[in-house]
Coordinates of C-alpha atoms in Angstrom, one line a residue:
Chain A
M1 CA 30.3 1.3 16.1
N2 CA 32.5 -1.7 16.7
A3 CA 34.1 -2.1 13.3
M4 CA 35.0 -5.7 13.9
G5 CA 31.8 -7.0 15.4
S6 CA 28.6 -8.0 13.8
P7 CA 26.3 -5.0 13.2
S8 CA 23.4 -4.6 15.6
N9 CA 21.3 -2.4 13.4
L10 CA 20.9 -1.3 9.8
L11 CA 22.5 2.1 10.4
E12 CA 25.8 0.4 11.3
V13 CA 25.6 -1.5 8.1
L14 CA 25.0 1.7 6.1
E15 CA 27.8 3.4 7.8
R16 CA 30.1 0.5 7.1
H17 CA 29.2 0.6 3.4
A18 CA 29.8 4.4 3.4
V19 CA 33.1 4.2 5.2
E20 CA 34.5 1.2 3.3
R21 CA 33.6 2.4 -0.2
L22 CA 32.3 6.0 -0.2
D23 CA 31.5 6.1 -3.9
R24 CA 29.9 2.7 -4.1
T25 CA 26.4 3.1 -5.6
A26 CA 23.6 2.5 -3.0
Y27 CA 20.7 2.8 -5.4
H28 CA 19.6 4.3 -8.7
F29 CA 16.5 6.5 -8.8
E30 CA 15.1 7.3 -12.2
G31 CA 18.4 6.3 -13.7
A32 CA 20.7 8.5 -11.6
P33 CA 23.1 6.7 -9.2
H34 CA 23.3 7.7 -5.5
S35 CA 26.2 6.5 -3.4
F36 CA 26.4 5.1 0.1
G37 CA 28.6 8.1 0.9
E38 CA 25.9 10.5 -0.2
L39 CA 23.1 8.6 1.6
W40 CA 25.0 8.6 4.8
H41 CA 26.2 12.2 4.6
E42 CA 22.8 13.6 3.7
A43 CA 21.2 11.7 6.5
G44 CA 23.8 13.1 8.9
R45 CA 23.1 16.6 7.7
F46 CA 19.4 16.1 8.2
A47 CA 20.0 14.6 11.6
T48 CA 22.1 17.6 12.5
A49 CA 19.2 19.9 11.5
L50 CA 16.8 17.9 13.6
R51 CA 19.1 18.1 16.6
A52 CA 19.4 21.8 16.2
R53 CA 15.6 22.0 16.3
G54 CA 15.6 20.2 19.6
L55 CA 14.7 16.7 18.6
E56 CA 15.3 14.3 21.4
R57 CA 15.9 10.6 21.6
G58 CA 12.8 8.6 20.9
D59 CA 10.8 11.6 19.4
R60 CA 8.5 10.6 16.6
V61 CA 8.7 12.4 13.3
V62 CA 6.1 11.9 10.6
L63 CA 7.4 11.9 7.0
A64 CA 5.2 12.0 3.9
I65 CA 7.7 11.7 1.1
P66 CA 7.5 9.8 -2.2
N67 CA 10.1 7.4 -3.6
G68 CA 13.4 9.2 -4.2
P69 CA 16.6 10.4 -2.5
D70 CA 14.7 12.8 -0.1
F71 CA 13.0 9.8 1.5
F72 CA 16.3 8.1 2.4
T73 CA 17.8 11.4 3.7
V74 CA 14.8 12.1 5.9
F75 CA 14.1 8.5 7.1
Y76 CA 17.7 7.7 8.0
G77 CA 18.3 11.2 9.2
I78 CA 15.6 10.9 11.8
Q79 CA 17.1 7.6 12.9
R80 CA 20.6 9.1 13.1
A81 CA 19.3 11.9 15.2
G82 CA 17.9 9.3 17.6
G83 CA 14.3 9.9 16.5
V84 CA 11.6 7.5 15.3
P85 CA 10.5 7.9 11.7
V86 CA 6.8 7.4 11.1
P87 CA 6.3 7.0 7.3
A88 CA 3.0 8.2 5.9
F89 CA 1.3 7.8 2.5
P90 CA 3.0 10.6 0.5
R91 CA -0.3 11.8 -1.0
S92 CA -1.9 12.2 2.5
G93 CA -3.8 15.5 2.9
A94 CA -3.1 17.9 5.7
R95 CA -5.9 16.6 8.0
R96 CA -4.7 13.0 7.7
L97 CA -1.2 14.1 8.6
E98 CA -2.6 16.0 11.6
R99 CA -4.4 12.9 12.8
L100 CA -1.4 10.7 12.3
A101 CA 0.9 13.2 14.1
A102 CA -1.6 13.3 17.0
R103 CA -1.9 9.4 17.1
C104 CA 1.9 9.0 17.6
T105 CA 2.3 12.4 19.4
A106 CA 4.9 13.5 16.8
S107 CA 6.8 16.7 17.3
L108 CA 7.4 17.3 13.6
V109 CA 6.0 16.5 10.2
V110 CA 8.3 16.4 7.1
I111 CA 6.8 16.7 3.7
A112 CA 8.3 16.8 0.2
S113 CA 8.8 20.1 -1.6
S114 CA 6.1 20.9 -4.2
E115 CA 8.6 20.1 -7.0
V116 CA 9.1 16.5 -6.0
G117 CA 6.0 15.8 -3.9
D118 CA 2.8 14.3 -5.0
R119 CA 0.9 17.3 -3.6
T120 CA 1.6 20.9 -3.0
V121 CA 3.1 22.1 0.3
E122 CA -0.1 24.0 1.0
E123 CA -2.3 20.9 0.6
Q124 CA -0.1 19.1 3.1
T125 CA 0.6 21.7 5.7
P126 CA -0.9 20.4 9.0
A127 CA -2.2 22.8 11.6
G128 CA -0.6 23.1 15.0
I129 CA 2.5 21.0 14.3
D130 CA 6.0 21.9 13.3
L131 CA 6.6 21.4 9.6
F132 CA 9.8 20.8 7.7
V133 CA 9.9 20.8 3.9
A134 CA 12.5 18.4 2.6
G135 CA 14.9 20.0 0.2
T136 CA 15.4 23.1 2.3
P137 CA 19.1 23.8 2.9
L138 CA 20.8 21.7 5.6
P139 CA 23.8 22.5 7.6
D140 CA 27.2 21.5 6.0
A141 CA 28.9 20.2 9.1
I142 CA 27.5 17.1 10.8
D143 CA 26.9 17.1 14.5
P144 CA 29.7 14.9 16.0
T145 CA 27.5 14.0 18.9
L146 CA 24.8 12.1 17.1
P147 CA 23.6 9.3 19.4
E148 CA 24.4 5.6 19.1
V149 CA 21.4 3.6 18.3
R150 CA 20.6 0.6 20.5
P151 CA 19.1 -2.6 19.1
E152 CA 16.1 -2.5 21.5
E153 CA 15.1 1.0 20.4
L154 CA 12.4 1.8 17.9
A155 CA 13.6 1.8 14.3
Y156 CA 10.3 3.2 13.0
L157 CA 6.5 3.0 13.5
Q158 CA 4.6 1.5 10.6
Y159 CA 1.0 2.6 10.7
T160 CA -1.4 -0.1 9.6
S161 CA -5.1 -0.8 9.8
G162 CA -5.7 -2.7 13.0
S163 CA -8.4 -5.2 13.7
T164 CA -10.9 -2.7 15.0
G165 CA -10.4 -0.4 12.1
E166 CA -8.5 2.4 13.9
P167 CA -5.0 2.8 12.4
K168 CA -2.3 1.5 14.7
G169 CA 1.4 2.2 14.9
V170 CA 3.4 -1.1 14.7
E171 CA 6.5 -0.8 16.8
V172 CA 9.5 -2.0 14.7
R173 CA 12.7 -2.1 16.7
H174 CA 16.2 -2.1 15.3
A175 CA 16.9 -5.7 16.3
A176 CA 13.7 -7.1 14.9
L177 CA 14.3 -5.2 11.7
L178 CA 17.7 -6.6 11.2
T179 CA 16.4 -10.1 12.0
N180 CA 13.7 -9.9 9.4
I181 CA 16.1 -8.6 6.8
R182 CA 18.3 -11.6 7.4
Q183 CA 15.3 -14.0 7.5
M184 CA 14.2 -12.8 4.1
I185 CA 17.7 -13.0 2.7
A186 CA 18.0 -16.6 3.8
G187 CA 14.5 -17.6 2.9
M188 CA 14.6 -16.1 -0.5
E189 CA 18.2 -17.0 -1.1
I190 CA 19.1 -13.4 -1.9
T191 CA 22.7 -12.4 -2.6
A192 CA 24.7 -9.2 -3.4
S193 CA 24.6 -10.3 -7.0
D194 CA 20.8 -9.9 -7.2
V195 CA 19.6 -6.9 -9.1
F196 CA 16.5 -5.2 -7.4
V197 CA 14.0 -3.3 -9.5
S198 CA 11.1 -1.7 -7.5
W199 CA 8.3 0.7 -8.0
L200 CA 6.7 -0.1 -4.6
P201 CA 6.2 2.8 -2.3
V202 CA 9.0 3.2 0.2
H203 CA 6.7 4.5 2.9
H204 CA 5.3 1.0 3.4
D205 CA 6.8 -2.3 4.7
M206 CA 7.2 -4.4 1.5
G207 CA 8.6 -1.5 -0.5
L208 CA 10.7 -0.2 2.4
V209 CA 12.2 -3.3 4.0
L210 CA 12.2 -6.0 1.3
M211 CA 12.8 -3.8 -1.7
T212 CA 15.2 -1.1 -0.3
M213 CA 16.6 -2.2 3.1
V214 CA 17.5 -5.7 1.9
P215 CA 19.5 -4.5 -1.1
L216 CA 21.1 -1.7 0.9
Y217 CA 22.1 -4.2 3.6
L218 CA 23.8 -6.5 1.1
G219 CA 25.0 -3.7 -1.2
A220 CA 23.1 -5.3 -4.0
P221 CA 22.1 -3.1 -7.0
L222 CA 18.8 -1.4 -6.5
Y223 CA 16.9 0.4 -9.3
L224 CA 14.1 2.4 -7.6
L225 CA 11.3 3.9 -9.7
P226 CA 8.6 6.5 -8.8
T227 CA 5.3 4.8 -7.8
R228 CA 3.4 6.9 -10.2
L229 CA 4.4 5.4 -13.5
R230 CA 2.7 6.5 -16.7
S231 CA 2.4 2.8 -17.6
P232 CA 3.2 -0.4 -15.8
G233 CA 5.2 -1.2 -18.9
N234 CA 7.9 1.1 -17.6
W235 CA 8.4 -1.2 -14.7
L236 CA 8.9 -4.2 -17.0
A237 CA 11.1 -2.1 -19.3
E238 CA 13.3 -1.3 -16.3
I239 CA 13.6 -5.0 -15.4
E240 CA 14.6 -5.7 -19.0
R241 CA 17.1 -2.8 -19.2
R242 CA 18.8 -3.5 -15.9
R243 CA 18.6 -7.3 -16.2
G244 CA 16.7 -7.3 -12.9
T245 CA 16.6 -10.5 -10.9
F246 CA 14.3 -9.5 -8.1
T247 CA 11.1 -7.6 -8.0
A248 CA 8.0 -7.5 -5.9
A249 CA 4.4 -6.2 -6.1
P250 CA 0.9 -7.0 -5.1
D251 CA -1.2 -9.2 -7.5
F252 CA -3.0 -6.1 -8.7
A253 CA 0.2 -4.6 -10.2
Y254 CA 0.9 -7.8 -12.1
R255 CA -2.6 -7.9 -13.4
L256 CA -2.2 -4.3 -14.7
C257 CA 1.0 -5.4 -16.5
L258 CA -0.7 -8.3 -18.1
H259 CA -3.8 -6.4 -19.2
R260 CA -2.9 -2.8 -19.7
G261 CA -0.6 -0.9 -21.9
T262 CA 2.0 -3.6 -22.3
A263 CA 0.5 -5.4 -25.4
S264 CA 2.3 -3.1 -27.9
R265 CA 5.7 -4.7 -27.3
S266 CA 7.3 -7.7 -25.7
Y267 CA 9.6 -7.6 -22.7
D268 CA 12.6 -9.8 -22.1
L269 CA 12.2 -10.7 -18.4
S270 CA 14.4 -13.8 -18.6
S271 CA 16.9 -12.3 -16.1
L272 CA 14.2 -12.5 -13.3
R273 CA 14.8 -14.9 -10.6
V274 CA 12.0 -13.8 -8.3
A275 CA 8.8 -11.8 -9.0
L276 CA 7.4 -11.8 -5.5
N277 CA 3.6 -11.5 -5.3
A278 CA 2.2 -10.5 -1.9
A279 CA 0.2 -7.9 0.1
E280 CA -3.2 -9.0 -1.3
P281 CA -4.8 -12.3 -2.4
V282 CA -2.7 -14.1 -5.1
R283 CA -4.8 -15.2 -8.1
K284 CA -4.0 -18.5 -9.8
T285 CA -4.7 -16.8 -13.2
T286 CA -2.1 -14.1 -12.5
L287 CA 0.5 -16.8 -11.9
E288 CA -0.4 -18.7 -15.1
E289 CA -0.7 -15.6 -17.3
F290 CA 2.6 -14.1 -16.0
A291 CA 4.5 -17.3 -16.6
G292 CA 3.0 -17.8 -20.1
R293 CA 3.0 -14.3 -21.4
F294 CA 6.7 -13.6 -20.4
G295 CA 8.0 -17.1 -20.7
V296 CA 9.2 -17.2 -17.2
P297 CA 7.8 -20.3 -15.5
G298 CA 8.5 -20.6 -11.7
V299 CA 9.6 -17.0 -11.3
M300 CA 6.4 -15.6 -9.7
R301 CA 6.5 -16.5 -6.0
P302 CA 3.5 -16.0 -3.8
A303 CA 4.5 -14.8 -0.4
Y304 CA 2.9 -13.8 2.9
G305 CA 3.8 -11.2 5.5
L306 CA 2.6 -8.4 7.7
A307 CA 3.9 -5.3 9.4
E308 CA 3.5 -6.9 12.8
A309 CA 6.2 -9.4 11.9
T310 CA 8.3 -6.5 10.4
V311 CA 7.3 -7.7 7.0
G312 CA 8.3 -11.1 5.5
V313 CA 6.9 -14.3 6.9
S314 CA 6.8 -16.9 4.1
M315 CA 7.3 -17.5 0.4
C316 CA 6.9 -20.4 -2.0
R317 CA 10.2 -22.1 -2.3
L318 CA 12.3 -21.4 -5.3
G319 CA 12.4 -24.1 -7.9
S320 CA 9.3 -25.8 -6.7
E321 CA 5.9 -25.6 -8.3
V322 CA 3.4 -23.2 -6.7
R323 CA 0.6 -25.3 -5.4
V324 CA -3.1 -24.3 -5.7
D325 CA -5.7 -26.2 -3.6
D326 CA -9.0 -27.5 -5.0
R327 CA -10.8 -24.3 -4.0
G328 CA -8.4 -22.2 -6.0
F329 CA -6.4 -20.9 -3.0
V330 CA -2.7 -20.3 -3.9
S331 CA -0.1 -21.5 -1.4
V332 CA 2.2 -18.8 0.1
G333 CA 4.9 -21.4 0.9
Y334 CA 6.9 -22.2 4.0
P335 CA 8.0 -19.8 6.8
F336 CA 11.4 -18.2 6.7
P337 CA 14.1 -19.3 9.3
D338 CA 13.1 -19.1 13.0
I339 CA 9.5 -18.4 12.1
E340 CA 6.8 -20.7 13.3
I341 CA 3.2 -20.7 12.0
A342 CA 0.2 -22.1 13.9
L343 CA -3.5 -21.9 13.4
L344 CA -6.0 -20.9 16.0
A345 CA -9.8 -21.7 16.1
S346 CA -12.1 -21.1 19.1
E347 CA -9.0 -20.1 21.1
Q348 CA -7.4 -23.6 20.5
L349 CA -4.5 -24.5 18.2
V350 CA -5.8 -26.7 15.4
E351 CA -4.3 -29.5 13.3
A352 CA -3.0 -29.3 9.8
G353 CA -5.8 -29.0 7.2
E354 CA -8.1 -27.1 9.6
I355 CA -8.9 -23.4 8.9
G356 CA -8.1 -21.0 11.7
E357 CA -6.6 -17.6 12.4
I358 CA -2.9 -17.6 11.3
L359 CA -0.5 -17.1 14.2
V360 CA 3.1 -16.2 13.8
K361 CA 6.0 -16.7 16.2
S362 CA 9.2 -14.9 15.2
P363 CA 12.1 -13.0 16.7
A364 CA 11.1 -10.3 14.2
N365 CA 7.6 -9.9 15.8
T366 CA 6.7 -6.5 17.0
T367 CA 6.5 -5.6 20.7
G368 CA 3.1 -4.1 20.1
Y369 CA 1.2 -1.0 18.9
W370 CA 2.5 2.4 19.9
S371 CA 0.8 3.8 23.0
D372 CA -2.1 1.3 22.7
P373 CA -1.7 -1.3 25.5
E374 CA -5.1 -2.8 25.0
A375 CA -4.7 -3.5 21.3
S376 CA -1.2 -4.7 22.0
R377 CA -2.5 -7.2 24.5
E378 CA -5.1 -8.5 22.0
L379 CA -2.4 -8.8 19.3
F380 CA -0.7 -11.7 21.1
W381 CA -1.8 -15.2 22.0
G382 CA -0.2 -17.9 24.2
A383 CA 3.6 -17.9 24.3
G384 CA 4.7 -15.3 21.9
Y385 CA 2.3 -15.9 19.1
L386 CA 1.1 -12.9 17.0
R387 CA -2.5 -12.9 15.9
T388 CA -2.4 -11.9 12.2
G389 CA -6.2 -11.5 11.7
D390 CA -5.8 -13.6 8.5
L391 CA -7.5 -16.9 8.0
G392 CA -5.7 -19.9 6.6
Y393 CA -4.6 -23.4 7.0
L394 CA -1.4 -25.4 6.9
A395 CA -1.1 -28.4 4.6
A396 CA 0.2 -31.6 6.1
D397 CA 3.8 -30.7 5.1
G398 CA 3.6 -27.3 6.7
E399 CA 2.8 -25.2 3.6
L400 CA 0.6 -22.2 4.3
Y401 CA -2.6 -21.2 2.5
V402 CA -4.3 -17.9 3.2
V403 CA -8.1 -18.0 2.6
G404 CA -9.5 -14.8 4.1
R405 CA -9.3 -12.5 7.0
T406 CA -11.0 -11.9 10.3
K407 CA -10.4 -8.1 10.3
N408 CA -12.7 -5.6 8.7
L409 CA -10.1 -4.2 6.4
I410 CA -10.0 -3.1 2.8
I411 CA -7.0 -4.0 0.6
Q412 CA -7.0 -1.8 -2.4
G413 CA -4.0 -2.2 -4.8
G414 CA -2.0 -3.8 -2.0
R415 CA -2.6 -1.0 0.4
N416 CA -4.4 -1.7 3.7
I417 CA -7.2 0.8 4.4
A418 CA -9.2 0.9 7.5
P419 CA -12.9 1.7 6.8
K420 CA -12.7 4.4 9.5
E421 CA -10.0 6.2 7.6
V422 CA -12.4 6.6 4.6
E423 CA -15.4 7.4 6.7
E424 CA -13.6 10.1 8.7
A425 CA -12.8 11.8 5.4
V426 CA -16.5 12.4 4.6
D427 CA -18.4 12.4 7.9
S428 CA -18.0 16.1 8.4
L429 CA -19.7 17.0 5.1
P430 CA -23.0 18.7 6.0
F431 CA -25.2 16.3 4.1
V432 CA -23.7 13.2 5.6
R433 CA -25.5 11.5 8.4
S434 CA -23.3 8.5 8.6
S435 CA -21.1 6.4 6.3
A436 CA -19.6 3.0 5.9
A437 CA -16.7 1.8 3.7
V438 CA -16.4 -1.8 2.7
G439 CA -14.0 -3.7 0.4
I440 CA -15.7 -5.2 -2.7
D441 CA -14.0 -7.6 -5.0
R442 CA -16.0 -8.2 -8.2
G443 CA -13.3 -10.5 -9.7
G444 CA -12.1 -8.0 -12.3
D445 CA -8.6 -6.6 -12.8
E446 CA -9.3 -3.8 -10.3
G447 CA -9.5 -6.3 -7.4
E448 CA -10.8 -5.3 -4.1
Q449 CA -11.9 -1.7 -4.0
V450 CA -13.3 0.8 -1.5
Y451 CA -17.1 1.1 -1.9
L452 CA -18.5 3.9 0.2
F453 CA -22.1 3.9 1.4
V454 CA -23.3 7.2 2.6
E455 CA -26.5 7.8 4.6
L456 CA -27.9 11.3 3.9
R457 CA -29.4 13.6 6.4
K458 CA -33.2 13.7 6.0
S459 CA -33.1 17.3 4.8
S460 CA -30.7 16.3 2.0
A461 CA -32.5 13.2 0.8
T462 CA -33.9 14.8 -2.3
G463 CA -30.9 17.1 -3.0
A464 CA -28.4 17.3 -5.8
F465 CA -27.1 13.8 -5.7
A466 CA -24.5 14.2 -8.4
E467 CA -22.9 17.2 -6.7
M468 CA -22.8 15.4 -3.4
T469 CA -21.1 12.4 -5.0
V470 CA -18.5 14.7 -6.5
Q471 CA -17.9 16.2 -3.1
L472 CA -17.6 12.8 -1.4
V473 CA -15.1 11.5 -4.0
E474 CA -13.1 14.8 -3.7
A475 CA -13.1 14.5 0.1
V476 CA -11.8 10.9 0.1
H477 CA -9.2 11.8 -2.5
A478 CA -8.0 14.9 -0.6
H479 CA -7.7 12.8 2.6
L480 CA -6.3 9.5 1.5
G481 CA -5.0 10.1 -2.0
L482 CA -7.2 7.5 -3.5
R483 CA -10.7 7.4 -5.0
P484 CA -13.4 4.9 -4.0
G485 CA -14.4 2.3 -6.6
R486 CA -18.0 3.5 -6.1
V487 CA -20.0 5.8 -3.9
Y488 CA -23.7 5.1 -3.1
L489 CA -26.1 7.5 -1.5
M490 CA -28.6 6.0 0.9
P491 CA -31.5 7.3 2.9
A492 CA -31.1 7.9 6.7
R493 CA -31.0 4.6 8.5
G494 CA -30.3 2.7 5.3
L495 CA -27.1 1.1 6.7
P496 CA -27.6 -2.2 8.4
R497 CA -26.9 -1.9 12.1
T498 CA -26.8 -3.8 15.4
P499 CA -29.4 -3.0 18.0
N500 CA -26.9 -0.7 19.7
G501 CA -26.2 1.2 16.5
K502 CA -22.9 -0.3 15.2
I503 CA -22.7 -0.8 11.5
R504 CA -22.8 -4.4 10.3
Y505 CA -20.1 -4.4 7.7
P506 CA -20.4 -8.1 6.5
E507 CA -24.1 -7.7 6.1
L508 CA -23.7 -4.5 4.2
R509 CA -21.2 -6.1 1.8
G510 CA -23.4 -9.2 1.4
R511 CA -26.6 -7.3 0.8
Y512 CA -24.9 -5.1 -1.8
L513 CA -23.5 -8.0 -3.7
D514 CA -26.8 -9.9 -3.6
G515 CA -28.6 -6.9 -5.1
D516 CA -30.7 -6.7 -2.0
L517 CA -29.9 -3.1 -1.2
R518 CA -31.0 -2.1 -4.6
D519 CA -34.2 -4.2 -4.4
A520 CA -35.0 -2.7 -1.1
G521 CA -34.8 0.8 -2.5
L522 CA -31.8 1.8 -0.3
L523 CA -29.5 2.9 -3.1
L524 CA -30.7 6.4 -4.0
F525 CA -27.9 7.2 -6.3
P526 CA -26.5 6.3 -8.8
S527 CA -28.8 4.0 -10.6
Y528 CA -26.0 1.5 -11.5
Chain B
M1 CA -30.6 3.6 -27.0
A2 CA -28.3 6.4 -28.0
V3 CA -25.8 7.4 -25.4
T4 CA -24.9 11.1 -25.4
V5 CA -21.4 12.4 -24.7
E6 CA -22.9 14.3 -21.8
E7 CA -23.9 11.1 -20.1
V8 CA -20.4 9.8 -20.3
V9 CA -18.9 13.1 -19.2
E10 CA -21.2 13.1 -16.2
L11 CA -20.1 9.6 -15.3
V12 CA -16.5 10.5 -15.5
R13 CA -17.2 13.5 -13.3
L14 CA -18.9 11.4 -10.6
Q15 CA -16.2 8.7 -10.7
L16 CA -13.2 11.0 -10.4
G17 CA -14.9 13.6 -8.2
R18 CA -14.3 16.6 -10.5
G19 CA -16.4 19.7 -10.6
I20 CA -15.9 20.2 -14.4
V21 CA -14.9 17.6 -17.0
R22 CA -14.4 18.5 -20.6
R23 CA -14.6 16.1 -23.6
S24 CA -11.0 16.8 -24.5
D25 CA -9.6 16.1 -21.0
R26 CA -7.1 13.3 -20.8
L27 CA -8.1 11.0 -18.0
M28 CA -4.6 10.7 -16.4
E29 CA -2.8 13.9 -17.2
D30 CA -5.7 16.4 -16.9
L31 CA -8.1 14.6 -14.5
G32 CA -5.5 13.0 -12.3
A33 CA -6.8 9.5 -12.6
D34 CA -4.4 6.7 -11.7
S35 CA -4.5 3.1 -13.0
A36 CA -7.0 2.0 -10.3
D37 CA -9.3 4.9 -11.1
I38 CA -9.3 4.0 -14.8
L39 CA -10.3 0.4 -14.0
N40 CA -13.0 1.6 -11.7
L41 CA -14.2 4.0 -14.3
I42 CA -14.5 1.2 -16.8
V43 CA -16.4 -0.9 -14.3
A44 CA -18.8 2.0 -13.8
V45 CA -19.2 2.4 -17.6
E46 CA -20.0 -1.3 -17.9
D47 CA -22.5 -1.2 -15.1
R48 CA -24.2 2.0 -16.3
F49 CA -24.5 1.2 -20.0
G50 CA -24.6 -2.5 -19.9
I51 CA -21.6 -3.0 -22.2
S52 CA -18.3 -4.7 -21.9
I53 CA -15.0 -3.1 -22.5
D54 CA -12.0 -5.4 -23.1
E55 CA -8.3 -5.1 -22.5
E56 CA -7.4 -3.9 -25.9
D57 CA -9.9 -1.1 -25.9
L58 CA -8.5 0.0 -22.5
A59 CA -5.0 0.4 -23.8
R60 CA -6.2 2.9 -26.4
L61 CA -8.3 5.1 -24.1
A62 CA -6.6 8.4 -23.2
T63 CA -9.3 11.1 -23.3
V64 CA -12.9 11.5 -22.2
D65 CA -14.0 11.9 -25.8
E66 CA -12.4 8.5 -26.8
L67 CA -14.2 6.9 -24.0
A68 CA -17.5 8.5 -25.1
R69 CA -17.0 7.3 -28.7
L70 CA -16.2 3.8 -27.5
V71 CA -19.3 3.6 -25.4
A72 CA -21.5 5.0 -28.2
A73 CA -20.2 2.4 -30.6
R74 CA -20.9 -0.5 -28.1
V75 CA -24.4 0.4 -26.8

């Protein structure tokens, strides 16, 4: 690294922190401090172990590790070894990890030990791929020949649910990553005096880039919590205790805080400067209730972003009132520096006020999806515009409103889920003929949830429905680490389809919400 | 209409995908429910029994038995 020059990737920044002040705290996890020296050294030891196993430059490594020191050791260790980390949901089952490893042709899967992981090693051991359990002893001496990272190389692959429902690996390169970190720092006016408090999962973009890389880049205090808190009140209590100034979560998490388990005491959140609200539709009621309940007007900031632009794209400006349009859509603000937003309808750019697909032009845009040239081609429009798959409009002064999405995608608790991921978890069960997962938002605190509609084989149509339902929920949970909001059993050919047999998802959702599926006798079980 | 504990236990079983559910089981610690699962369980209870459960009730619900008693009191 050129000690005098401007860093060209985040690793150089981390190394600089470690060299300049070895003992300086990089982050706290569950109250315990971890220094930059430790982070850098442990990543180096992990990189050394990977090189000894034959990892080569550009090799993909899947990691399924929950929030905590092991994540940083493994993630940055893979990068330091010249590899490409591919973060996975830490509660993924073995089959899901196998599929992910196959999709990105990974040579190795790294999981957490049973003591710190969200699942046992046995539940996560994929077949046919090398496995490494984090926490197993690493070499003491660090390989002096670890490669230099180049800005145009991949920093990581972020798997996300693409427009056709098949998970796709967004290519995030070192240069784009550093660019987006700086865009967010400028756009959100973040400084090294900010105090970050996060319980977002580090395997996903907002929790990874905004809530860990930004503070690590600046050397700002970071208090990281496990994602599985007993109560959302623990998050608020940590903000209070640490005098946190910056936090972020999807609307769902704020709703939980307002409505569940936090009524028994008050929380002093007056230190907060920004409570960013992004990753799922922002509700006007959440903004109002959060400001009123905690006496922090103007702190909750709706924001917009997506993995294809690294993560952050826009946020409501600090100190200005969050605007809500006459249909109740909440503004997500103005784009960060060097980001241009345009709207596309019928393959034409449209004027302010007109609804279209949101396009993003940014130096932090991805180069495409891993090993998927067709999807990568479809991702871009015109001269460097990224198609987000989200619908919105720009107000006359350039403020962005998101009103919906063009993609068939489910956003449950801020997590994007492709219907196919849910369906592939159950389609191999013997009584399943076919299945379809859709996102249903009934307006309650739970927000959009996966509703799974399962066509039974003819021979099973009078069987033990309750046992089948239990098996279906179990299968989804084992595969994805979440449970559907509801599972409905249907007769064979009950799902609405096109003439060539493709499931009509919008029609399925509409007919369910209208009560039409029930009226037509297509919901065999349950009765509610 | 009287709601039996068995009906509530069965609903919990379906919602959480568990082979066996006992009245004394705690929803989170014993049955592995997370906060989203609890909210979905409440929606299912409301749909199934035609009642409404408010925020304050929710904060006090830890076990299957407590849920069953709450439902019985509301129906």
